[in-house]
Amino acid sequence: MNIIALQPAYWPDVRKIYLEGIATGQATFQTEAPEWEDWNKSHLADLRFIAITDAGKVAGWVALSPVSNRCVYAGVAEVSIYVSETFRGQKVGQALLQHLIIESEKANLWTLQAGIFPENEASVKLHEKLGFRIIGYRERVAKQYGVWRDVYILEKRSNSVGID
């Protein structure tokens, strides 16, 4: 398994994995995957990666989105991470998130945050394992299929960037 930059050519596979996540009802409030152009505009160009097998199968993806256009938050980004149904439980998410953390610090980001449904225990545990902590939750923040949902807010503060 290799972690490489997410290029437009991989979008069909990335989109399929995104749709698998949507289908679980535990990954996002989104009900459909966007088109490449919209997704591309909303994610940081140099901080998006895929896990790809030796056979060329995309096993998962991870990307960062800016949390604000205000300059004081230039070092803060939100994590999106999705693993293909076929590869769940095989540490693909861990490899992707570890890689993203390293690359985000190289890009001078000092805080990564994630919004995760409390019921998505695997994602919460993955993030906690890699140094994220639950800093709070948004209670009944939005409806999904007619049901109000809470969202945990997790954060990882860099130990090497923004420490001055």
Short mmCIF file of N, CA and C in Angstrom, two decimals:
data_model
loop_
_atom_site.label_atom_id
_atom_site.label_comp_id
_atom_site.label_asym_id
_atom_site.label_seq_id
_atom_site.Cartn_x
_atom_site.Cartn_y
_atom_site.Cartn_z
N MET A 1 0.86 -1.18 0.00
CA MET A 1 0.00 0.00 0.00
C MET A 1 0.90 1.23 0.00
N ASN A 2 0.60 2.15 -0.88
CA ASN A 2 1.34 3.41 -0.97
C ASN A 2 0.38 4.58 -0.78
N ILE A 3 0.90 5.65 -0.22
CA ILE A 3 0.13 6.89 -0.09
C ILE A 3 0.70 7.86 -1.12
N ILE A 4 -0.17 8.33 -2.01
CA ILE A 4 0.26 9.25 -3.07
C ILE A 4 -0.72 10.42 -3.16
N ALA A 5 -0.30 11.45 -3.88
CA ALA A 5 -1.17 12.61 -4.07
C ALA A 5 -2.43 12.22 -4.83
N LEU A 6 -3.54 12.81 -4.44
CA LEU A 6 -4.82 12.57 -5.11
C LEU A 6 -4.86 13.45 -6.35
N GLN A 7 -4.83 12.82 -7.49
CA GLN A 7 -4.89 13.50 -8.78
C GLN A 7 -6.30 13.38 -9.36
N PRO A 8 -6.68 14.29 -10.26
CA PRO A 8 -8.03 14.23 -10.85
C PRO A 8 -8.37 12.88 -11.48
N ALA A 9 -7.39 12.19 -12.01
CA ALA A 9 -7.66 10.89 -12.65
C ALA A 9 -8.23 9.87 -11.66
N TYR A 10 -7.96 10.06 -10.37
CA TYR A 10 -8.46 9.13 -9.35
C TYR A 10 -9.86 9.50 -8.84
N TRP A 11 -10.39 10.63 -9.30
CA TRP A 11 -11.67 11.10 -8.78
C TRP A 11 -12.79 10.05 -8.88
N PRO A 12 -12.96 9.31 -9.97
CA PRO A 12 -14.04 8.33 -9.99
C PRO A 12 -13.96 7.33 -8.82
N ASP A 13 -12.76 6.86 -8.49
CA ASP A 13 -12.59 5.93 -7.37
C ASP A 13 -12.81 6.64 -6.04
N VAL A 14 -12.29 7.84 -5.91
CA VAL A 14 -12.47 8.62 -4.69
C VAL A 14 -13.96 8.91 -4.47
N ARG A 15 -14.64 9.28 -5.51
CA ARG A 15 -16.08 9.58 -5.43
C ARG A 15 -16.87 8.33 -5.01
N LYS A 16 -16.49 7.18 -5.56
CA LYS A 16 -17.16 5.92 -5.20
C LYS A 16 -16.99 5.64 -3.70
N ILE A 17 -15.79 5.85 -3.19
CA ILE A 17 -15.54 5.64 -1.76
C ILE A 17 -16.32 6.65 -0.93
N TYR A 18 -16.39 7.87 -1.40
CA TYR A 18 -17.19 8.90 -0.73
C TYR A 18 -18.65 8.46 -0.65
N LEU A 19 -19.18 7.95 -1.75
CA LEU A 19 -20.57 7.46 -1.77
C LEU A 19 -20.77 6.29 -0.82
N GLU A 20 -19.77 5.41 -0.69
CA GLU A 20 -19.86 4.31 0.27
C GLU A 20 -19.98 4.87 1.69
N GLY A 21 -19.21 5.91 1.98
CA GLY A 21 -19.29 6.55 3.29
C GLY A 21 -20.65 7.18 3.53
N ILE A 22 -21.15 7.87 2.52
CA ILE A 22 -22.48 8.48 2.62
C ILE A 22 -23.53 7.42 2.92
N ALA A 23 -23.42 6.28 2.26
CA ALA A 23 -24.40 5.20 2.42
C ALA A 23 -24.45 4.65 3.85
N THR A 24 -23.36 4.76 4.60
CA THR A 24 -23.37 4.26 5.98
C THR A 24 -24.24 5.11 6.89
N GLY A 25 -24.47 6.37 6.51
CA GLY A 25 -25.21 7.28 7.37
C GLY A 25 -24.42 7.77 8.57
N GLN A 26 -23.13 7.41 8.65
CA GLN A 26 -22.31 7.77 9.80
C GLN A 26 -21.10 8.62 9.44
N ALA A 27 -20.94 8.99 8.18
CA ALA A 27 -19.73 9.68 7.75
C ALA A 27 -19.91 11.17 7.52
N THR A 28 -21.10 11.59 7.11
CA THR A 28 -21.30 12.98 6.70
C THR A 28 -22.79 13.30 6.63
N PHE A 29 -23.10 14.57 6.68
CA PHE A 29 -24.47 15.00 6.44
C PHE A 29 -24.79 15.03 4.94
N GLN A 30 -23.76 15.01 4.11
CA GLN A 30 -23.96 15.03 2.66
C GLN A 30 -24.81 13.84 2.23
N THR A 31 -25.63 14.05 1.23
CA THR A 31 -26.45 12.95 0.71
C THR A 31 -26.01 12.52 -0.67
N GLU A 32 -25.09 13.28 -1.26
CA GLU A 32 -24.53 12.90 -2.56
C GLU A 32 -23.12 13.45 -2.65
N ALA A 33 -22.31 12.79 -3.45
CA ALA A 33 -20.93 13.25 -3.65
C ALA A 33 -20.92 14.36 -4.69
N PRO A 34 -20.10 15.37 -4.48
CA PRO A 34 -20.04 16.47 -5.45
C PRO A 34 -19.31 16.06 -6.72
N GLU A 35 -19.40 16.92 -7.71
CA GLU A 35 -18.60 16.74 -8.91
C GLU A 35 -17.17 17.18 -8.60
N TRP A 36 -16.22 16.70 -9.39
CA TRP A 36 -14.81 17.00 -9.17
C TRP A 36 -14.55 18.49 -9.00
N GLU A 37 -15.12 19.31 -9.86
CA GLU A 37 -14.83 20.74 -9.85
C GLU A 37 -15.19 21.37 -8.50
N ASP A 38 -16.32 21.00 -7.95
CA ASP A 38 -16.75 21.54 -6.66
C ASP A 38 -15.87 21.01 -5.53
N TRP A 39 -15.62 19.70 -5.56
CA TRP A 39 -14.78 19.11 -4.52
C TRP A 39 -13.39 19.72 -4.56
N ASN A 40 -12.83 19.85 -5.74
CA ASN A 40 -11.49 20.38 -5.93
C ASN A 40 -11.36 21.79 -5.36
N LYS A 41 -12.35 22.63 -5.57
CA LYS A 41 -12.32 24.01 -5.09
C LYS A 41 -12.36 24.09 -3.57
N SER A 42 -12.97 23.12 -2.93
CA SER A 42 -13.18 23.20 -1.49
C SER A 42 -12.11 22.50 -0.65
N HIS A 43 -11.12 21.89 -1.30
CA HIS A 43 -10.07 21.17 -0.57
C HIS A 43 -8.70 21.73 -0.94
N LEU A 44 -7.79 21.72 0.02
CA LEU A 44 -6.45 22.24 -0.19
C LEU A 44 -5.70 21.38 -1.21
N ALA A 45 -5.18 22.01 -2.23
CA ALA A 45 -4.61 21.30 -3.38
C ALA A 45 -3.44 20.39 -3.02
N ASP A 46 -2.59 20.80 -2.09
CA ASP A 46 -1.40 20.02 -1.78
C ASP A 46 -1.57 19.07 -0.60
N LEU A 47 -2.77 19.02 -0.05
CA LEU A 47 -2.99 18.19 1.14
C LEU A 47 -4.19 17.29 0.94
N ARG A 48 -4.08 16.45 -0.08
CA ARG A 48 -5.09 15.43 -0.39
C ARG A 48 -4.35 14.22 -0.94
N PHE A 49 -4.68 13.07 -0.37
CA PHE A 49 -3.92 11.86 -0.69
C PHE A 49 -4.84 10.66 -0.81
N ILE A 50 -4.35 9.65 -1.52
CA ILE A 50 -5.05 8.37 -1.60
C ILE A 50 -4.11 7.27 -1.13
N ALA A 51 -4.70 6.20 -0.63
CA ALA A 51 -3.97 4.96 -0.38
C ALA A 51 -4.27 4.07 -1.58
N ILE A 52 -3.22 3.59 -2.21
CA ILE A 52 -3.39 2.79 -3.42
C ILE A 52 -2.62 1.48 -3.27
N THR A 53 -3.25 0.39 -3.68
CA THR A 53 -2.62 -0.92 -3.58
C THR A 53 -1.63 -1.11 -4.72
N ASP A 54 -0.81 -2.14 -4.60
CA ASP A 54 0.13 -2.48 -5.68
C ASP A 54 -0.61 -2.82 -6.96
N ALA A 55 -1.85 -3.27 -6.82
CA ALA A 55 -2.67 -3.61 -8.00
C ALA A 55 -3.38 -2.38 -8.58
N GLY A 56 -3.16 -1.21 -7.98
CA GLY A 56 -3.75 0.02 -8.51
C GLY A 56 -5.14 0.34 -8.00
N LYS A 57 -5.60 -0.35 -6.95
CA LYS A 57 -6.92 -0.07 -6.39
C LYS A 57 -6.82 1.03 -5.33
N VAL A 58 -7.72 1.99 -5.40
CA VAL A 58 -7.77 3.05 -4.39
C VAL A 58 -8.48 2.50 -3.16
N ALA A 59 -7.76 2.48 -2.03
CA ALA A 59 -8.30 1.90 -0.80
C ALA A 59 -8.94 2.94 0.11
N GLY A 60 -8.58 4.20 -0.08
CA GLY A 60 -9.13 5.26 0.75
C GLY A 60 -8.53 6.59 0.37
N TRP A 61 -9.08 7.63 0.97
CA TRP A 61 -8.57 8.97 0.69
C TRP A 61 -8.70 9.86 1.92
N VAL A 62 -7.88 10.89 1.92
CA VAL A 62 -7.89 11.88 2.99
C VAL A 62 -7.60 13.24 2.38
N ALA A 63 -8.21 14.27 2.92
CA ALA A 63 -8.01 15.62 2.38
C ALA A 63 -8.30 16.65 3.46
N LEU A 64 -7.77 17.84 3.25
CA LEU A 64 -8.01 18.95 4.16
C LEU A 64 -8.77 20.06 3.46
N SER A 65 -9.65 20.70 4.23
CA SER A 65 -10.39 21.88 3.78
C SER A 65 -10.07 23.02 4.73
N PRO A 66 -9.95 24.23 4.22
CA PRO A 66 -9.75 25.36 5.14
C PRO A 66 -11.00 25.55 5.99
N VAL A 67 -10.81 25.97 7.24
CA VAL A 67 -11.96 26.20 8.11
C VAL A 67 -12.48 27.62 8.00
N SER A 68 -11.65 28.52 7.49
CA SER A 68 -12.04 29.92 7.39
C SER A 68 -11.16 30.61 6.36
N ASN A 69 -11.66 31.70 5.79
CA ASN A 69 -10.82 32.49 4.89
C ASN A 69 -10.15 33.64 5.64
N ARG A 70 -10.35 33.74 6.93
CA ARG A 70 -9.68 34.76 7.75
C ARG A 70 -8.22 34.36 7.94
N CYS A 71 -7.31 35.31 7.78
CA CYS A 71 -5.88 35.01 7.81
C CYS A 71 -5.42 34.43 9.14
N VAL A 72 -6.07 34.77 10.24
CA VAL A 72 -5.64 34.24 11.54
C VAL A 72 -5.85 32.73 11.65
N TYR A 73 -6.70 32.18 10.79
CA TYR A 73 -6.95 30.74 10.79
C TYR A 73 -6.25 30.02 9.64
N ALA A 74 -5.25 30.65 9.06
CA ALA A 74 -4.56 30.06 7.90
C ALA A 74 -3.90 28.72 8.23
N GLY A 75 -3.59 28.48 9.48
CA GLY A 75 -2.94 27.23 9.88
C GLY A 75 -3.89 26.19 10.44
N VAL A 76 -5.18 26.37 10.20
CA VAL A 76 -6.20 25.45 10.72
C VAL A 76 -6.97 24.86 9.55
N ALA A 77 -7.15 23.54 9.56
CA ALA A 77 -7.88 22.88 8.48
C ALA A 77 -8.69 21.72 9.03
N GLU A 78 -9.72 21.35 8.27
CA GLU A 78 -10.61 20.26 8.65
C GLU A 78 -10.31 19.01 7.84
N VAL A 79 -10.26 17.88 8.54
CA VAL A 79 -9.95 16.59 7.94
C VAL A 79 -11.20 15.92 7.39
N SER A 80 -11.07 15.36 6.19
CA SER A 80 -12.05 14.41 5.65
C SER A 80 -11.28 13.14 5.36
N ILE A 81 -11.78 12.00 5.82
CA ILE A 81 -11.11 10.73 5.57
C ILE A 81 -12.16 9.65 5.33
N TYR A 82 -11.95 8.90 4.27
CA TYR A 82 -12.88 7.84 3.88
C TYR A 82 -12.08 6.62 3.44
N VAL A 83 -12.53 5.44 3.87
CA VAL A 83 -11.88 4.18 3.50
C VAL A 83 -12.90 3.31 2.79
N SER A 84 -12.47 2.70 1.70
CA SER A 84 -13.33 1.80 0.93
C SER A 84 -13.84 0.66 1.81
N GLU A 85 -15.08 0.26 1.58
CA GLU A 85 -15.66 -0.88 2.32
C GLU A 85 -14.73 -2.08 2.29
N THR A 86 -14.12 -2.32 1.15
CA THR A 86 -13.25 -3.49 0.95
C THR A 86 -12.03 -3.47 1.86
N PHE A 87 -11.59 -2.29 2.25
CA PHE A 87 -10.33 -2.17 2.98
C PHE A 87 -10.49 -1.71 4.43
N ARG A 88 -11.72 -1.60 4.90
CA ARG A 88 -11.92 -1.18 6.29
C ARG A 88 -11.35 -2.23 7.25
N GLY A 89 -10.79 -1.75 8.36
CA GLY A 89 -10.21 -2.65 9.35
C GLY A 89 -8.81 -3.12 9.01
N GLN A 90 -8.20 -2.54 7.98
CA GLN A 90 -6.86 -2.96 7.55
C GLN A 90 -5.81 -1.87 7.75
N LYS A 91 -6.11 -0.90 8.61
CA LYS A 91 -5.20 0.20 8.96
C LYS A 91 -4.93 1.17 7.83
N VAL A 92 -5.80 1.17 6.82
CA VAL A 92 -5.68 2.13 5.72
C VAL A 92 -5.91 3.55 6.26
N GLY A 93 -6.94 3.71 7.07
CA GLY A 93 -7.24 5.02 7.64
C GLY A 93 -6.09 5.54 8.48
N GLN A 94 -5.47 4.66 9.25
CA GLN A 94 -4.34 5.07 10.08
C GLN A 94 -3.18 5.55 9.21
N ALA A 95 -2.86 4.81 8.17
CA ALA A 95 -1.77 5.21 7.27
C ALA A 95 -2.06 6.55 6.61
N LEU A 96 -3.29 6.73 6.15
CA LEU A 96 -3.67 7.99 5.51
C LEU A 96 -3.59 9.17 6.48
N LEU A 97 -4.16 9.00 7.66
CA LEU A 97 -4.19 10.10 8.62
C LEU A 97 -2.79 10.44 9.12
N GLN A 98 -1.96 9.42 9.36
CA GLN A 98 -0.57 9.68 9.77
C GLN A 98 0.15 10.49 8.70
N HIS A 99 -0.01 10.09 7.45
CA HIS A 99 0.63 10.80 6.34
C HIS A 99 0.14 12.24 6.28
N LEU A 100 -1.15 12.43 6.42
CA LEU A 100 -1.73 13.77 6.36
C LEU A 100 -1.18 14.66 7.48
N ILE A 101 -1.06 14.12 8.66
CA ILE A 101 -0.53 14.90 9.79
C ILE A 101 0.89 15.38 9.48
N ILE A 102 1.72 14.48 9.01
CA ILE A 102 3.11 14.84 8.66
C ILE A 102 3.13 15.92 7.59
N GLU A 103 2.37 15.71 6.53
CA GLU A 103 2.36 16.66 5.42
C GLU A 103 1.75 18.00 5.82
N SER A 104 0.77 17.97 6.71
CA SER A 104 0.15 19.23 7.14
C SER A 104 1.15 20.08 7.92
N GLU A 105 1.98 19.44 8.72
CA GLU A 105 2.99 20.19 9.47
C GLU A 105 4.06 20.74 8.52
N LYS A 106 4.42 19.99 7.50
CA LYS A 106 5.36 20.51 6.49
C LYS A 106 4.78 21.75 5.81
N ALA A 107 3.47 21.81 5.71
CA ALA A 107 2.78 22.94 5.08
C ALA A 107 2.44 24.05 6.09
N ASN A 108 3.01 23.94 7.29
CA ASN A 108 2.85 24.95 8.35
C ASN A 108 1.43 25.07 8.90
N LEU A 109 0.70 23.97 8.91
CA LEU A 109 -0.60 23.97 9.59
C LEU A 109 -0.37 23.61 11.04
N TRP A 110 -1.03 24.31 11.95
CA TRP A 110 -0.81 24.06 13.36
C TRP A 110 -1.98 23.35 14.04
N THR A 111 -3.14 23.35 13.43
CA THR A 111 -4.29 22.67 14.03
C THR A 111 -5.09 21.94 12.96
N LEU A 112 -5.36 20.68 13.23
CA LEU A 112 -6.28 19.91 12.40
C LEU A 112 -7.53 19.66 13.24
N GLN A 113 -8.67 19.77 12.61
CA GLN A 113 -9.91 19.46 13.33
C GLN A 113 -10.75 18.51 12.51
N ALA A 114 -11.64 17.83 13.20
CA ALA A 114 -12.55 16.89 12.53
C ALA A 114 -13.90 16.95 13.23
N GLY A 115 -14.95 16.86 12.44
CA GLY A 115 -16.31 16.74 12.97
C GLY A 115 -16.78 15.32 12.70
N ILE A 116 -17.09 14.58 13.77
CA ILE A 116 -17.41 13.16 13.63
C ILE A 116 -18.67 12.84 14.42
N PHE A 117 -19.58 12.09 13.80
CA PHE A 117 -20.75 11.62 14.54
C PHE A 117 -20.29 10.74 15.70
N PRO A 118 -20.84 10.92 16.91
CA PRO A 118 -20.45 10.08 18.04
C PRO A 118 -20.61 8.58 17.77
N GLU A 119 -21.59 8.24 16.94
CA GLU A 119 -21.84 6.82 16.63
C GLU A 119 -20.75 6.21 15.74
N ASN A 120 -19.94 7.04 15.11
CA ASN A 120 -18.87 6.55 14.24
C ASN A 120 -17.64 6.27 15.10
N GLU A 121 -17.77 5.24 15.93
CA GLU A 121 -16.75 4.93 16.92
C GLU A 121 -15.39 4.62 16.29
N ALA A 122 -15.38 3.96 15.15
CA ALA A 122 -14.11 3.63 14.50
C ALA A 122 -13.34 4.89 14.13
N SER A 123 -14.04 5.88 13.61
CA SER A 123 -13.38 7.13 13.23
C SER A 123 -12.92 7.91 14.46
N VAL A 124 -13.74 7.95 15.49
CA VAL A 124 -13.35 8.64 16.72
C VAL A 124 -12.09 7.99 17.29
N LYS A 125 -12.07 6.65 17.36
CA LYS A 125 -10.90 5.94 17.91
C LYS A 125 -9.66 6.16 17.06
N LEU A 126 -9.82 6.14 15.74
CA LEU A 126 -8.69 6.38 14.85
C LEU A 126 -8.09 7.76 15.12
N HIS A 127 -8.92 8.77 15.15
CA HIS A 127 -8.42 10.12 15.38
C HIS A 127 -7.75 10.24 16.76
N GLU A 128 -8.38 9.66 17.78
CA GLU A 128 -7.79 9.71 19.12
C GLU A 128 -6.44 9.00 19.16
N LYS A 129 -6.34 7.87 18.47
CA LYS A 129 -5.09 7.11 18.43
C LYS A 129 -3.95 7.95 17.86
N LEU A 130 -4.29 8.86 16.96
CA LEU A 130 -3.26 9.68 16.31
C LEU A 130 -3.16 11.09 16.91
N GLY A 131 -3.64 11.24 18.13
CA GLY A 131 -3.40 12.47 18.87
C GLY A 131 -4.50 13.50 18.86
N PHE A 132 -5.62 13.21 18.22
CA PHE A 132 -6.76 14.13 18.29
C PHE A 132 -7.45 13.94 19.63
N ARG A 133 -8.09 14.99 20.10
CA ARG A 133 -8.87 14.87 21.33
C ARG A 133 -10.23 15.52 21.10
N ILE A 134 -11.22 14.98 21.77
CA ILE A 134 -12.56 15.56 21.69
C ILE A 134 -12.54 16.84 22.51
N ILE A 135 -12.83 17.96 21.86
CA ILE A 135 -12.84 19.24 22.58
C ILE A 135 -14.26 19.73 22.85
N GLY A 136 -15.23 18.99 22.33
CA GLY A 136 -16.62 19.35 22.56
C GLY A 136 -17.51 18.68 21.54
N TYR A 137 -18.74 19.08 21.55
CA TYR A 137 -19.66 18.56 20.54
C TYR A 137 -20.70 19.61 20.22
N ARG A 138 -21.21 19.49 19.02
CA ARG A 138 -22.30 20.36 18.59
C ARG A 138 -23.58 19.56 18.73
N GLU A 139 -24.43 20.00 19.63
CA GLU A 139 -25.64 19.26 19.96
C GLU A 139 -26.74 19.53 18.94
N ARG A 140 -27.27 18.42 18.40
CA ARG A 140 -28.38 18.53 17.45
C ARG A 140 -28.10 19.63 16.43
N VAL A 141 -26.96 19.56 15.81
CA VAL A 141 -26.48 20.63 14.93
C VAL A 141 -27.20 20.66 13.58
N ALA A 142 -27.65 19.49 13.12
CA ALA A 142 -28.35 19.42 11.83
C ALA A 142 -29.14 18.12 11.76
N LYS A 143 -30.10 18.12 10.86
CA LYS A 143 -30.89 16.91 10.65
C LYS A 143 -30.29 16.07 9.53
N GLN A 144 -30.35 14.78 9.74
CA GLN A 144 -29.97 13.81 8.71
C GLN A 144 -31.15 12.85 8.57
N TYR A 145 -31.74 12.85 7.40
CA TYR A 145 -32.90 11.99 7.14
C TYR A 145 -33.99 12.19 8.20
N GLY A 146 -34.20 13.46 8.58
CA GLY A 146 -35.26 13.80 9.52
C GLY A 146 -34.91 13.66 10.98
N VAL A 147 -33.68 13.27 11.30
CA VAL A 147 -33.26 13.06 12.69
C VAL A 147 -32.15 14.05 13.03
N TRP A 148 -32.31 14.75 14.16
CA TRP A 148 -31.26 15.66 14.62
C TRP A 148 -30.05 14.85 15.05
N ARG A 149 -28.86 15.32 14.64
CA ARG A 149 -27.62 14.60 14.97
C ARG A 149 -26.64 15.52 15.72
N ASP A 150 -25.92 14.92 16.65
CA ASP A 150 -24.81 15.58 17.32
C ASP A 150 -23.54 15.32 16.51
N VAL A 151 -22.55 16.18 16.68
CA VAL A 151 -21.25 15.98 16.04
C VAL A 151 -20.17 16.31 17.06
N TYR A 152 -19.26 15.35 17.30
CA TYR A 152 -18.08 15.63 18.10
C TYR A 152 -17.15 16.54 17.32
N ILE A 153 -16.49 17.44 18.02
CA ILE A 153 -15.43 18.25 17.43
C ILE A 153 -14.12 17.74 18.02
N LEU A 154 -13.26 17.23 17.15
CA LEU A 154 -11.95 16.74 17.57
C LEU A 154 -10.88 17.66 17.02
N GLU A 155 -9.77 17.74 17.75
CA GLU A 155 -8.71 18.65 17.35
C GLU A 155 -7.35 18.02 17.65
N LYS A 156 -6.40 18.28 16.75
CA LYS A 156 -5.01 17.90 16.99
C LYS A 156 -4.17 19.16 16.80
N ARG A 157 -3.47 19.54 17.85
CA ARG A 157 -2.59 20.71 17.81
C ARG A 157 -1.17 20.22 17.58
N SER A 158 -0.48 20.80 16.63
CA SER A 158 0.89 20.42 16.33
C SER A 158 1.82 20.74 17.50
N ASN A 159 2.80 19.86 17.69
CA ASN A 159 3.84 20.09 18.68
C ASN A 159 5.05 20.79 18.08
N SER A 160 5.03 20.98 16.74
CA SER A 160 6.20 21.56 16.09
C SER A 160 5.90 22.82 15.27
N VAL A 161 4.66 23.07 14.93
CA VAL A 161 4.29 24.23 14.12
C VAL A 161 3.45 25.18 14.98
N GLY A 162 3.73 26.46 14.87
CA GLY A 162 2.95 27.45 15.61
C GLY A 162 3.17 27.40 17.09
N ILE A 163 4.39 27.10 17.51
CA ILE A 163 4.68 26.99 18.94
C ILE A 163 5.45 28.19 19.48
N ASP A 164 5.68 29.17 18.63
CA ASP A 164 6.43 30.36 19.07
C ASP A 164 5.59 31.29 19.91
#
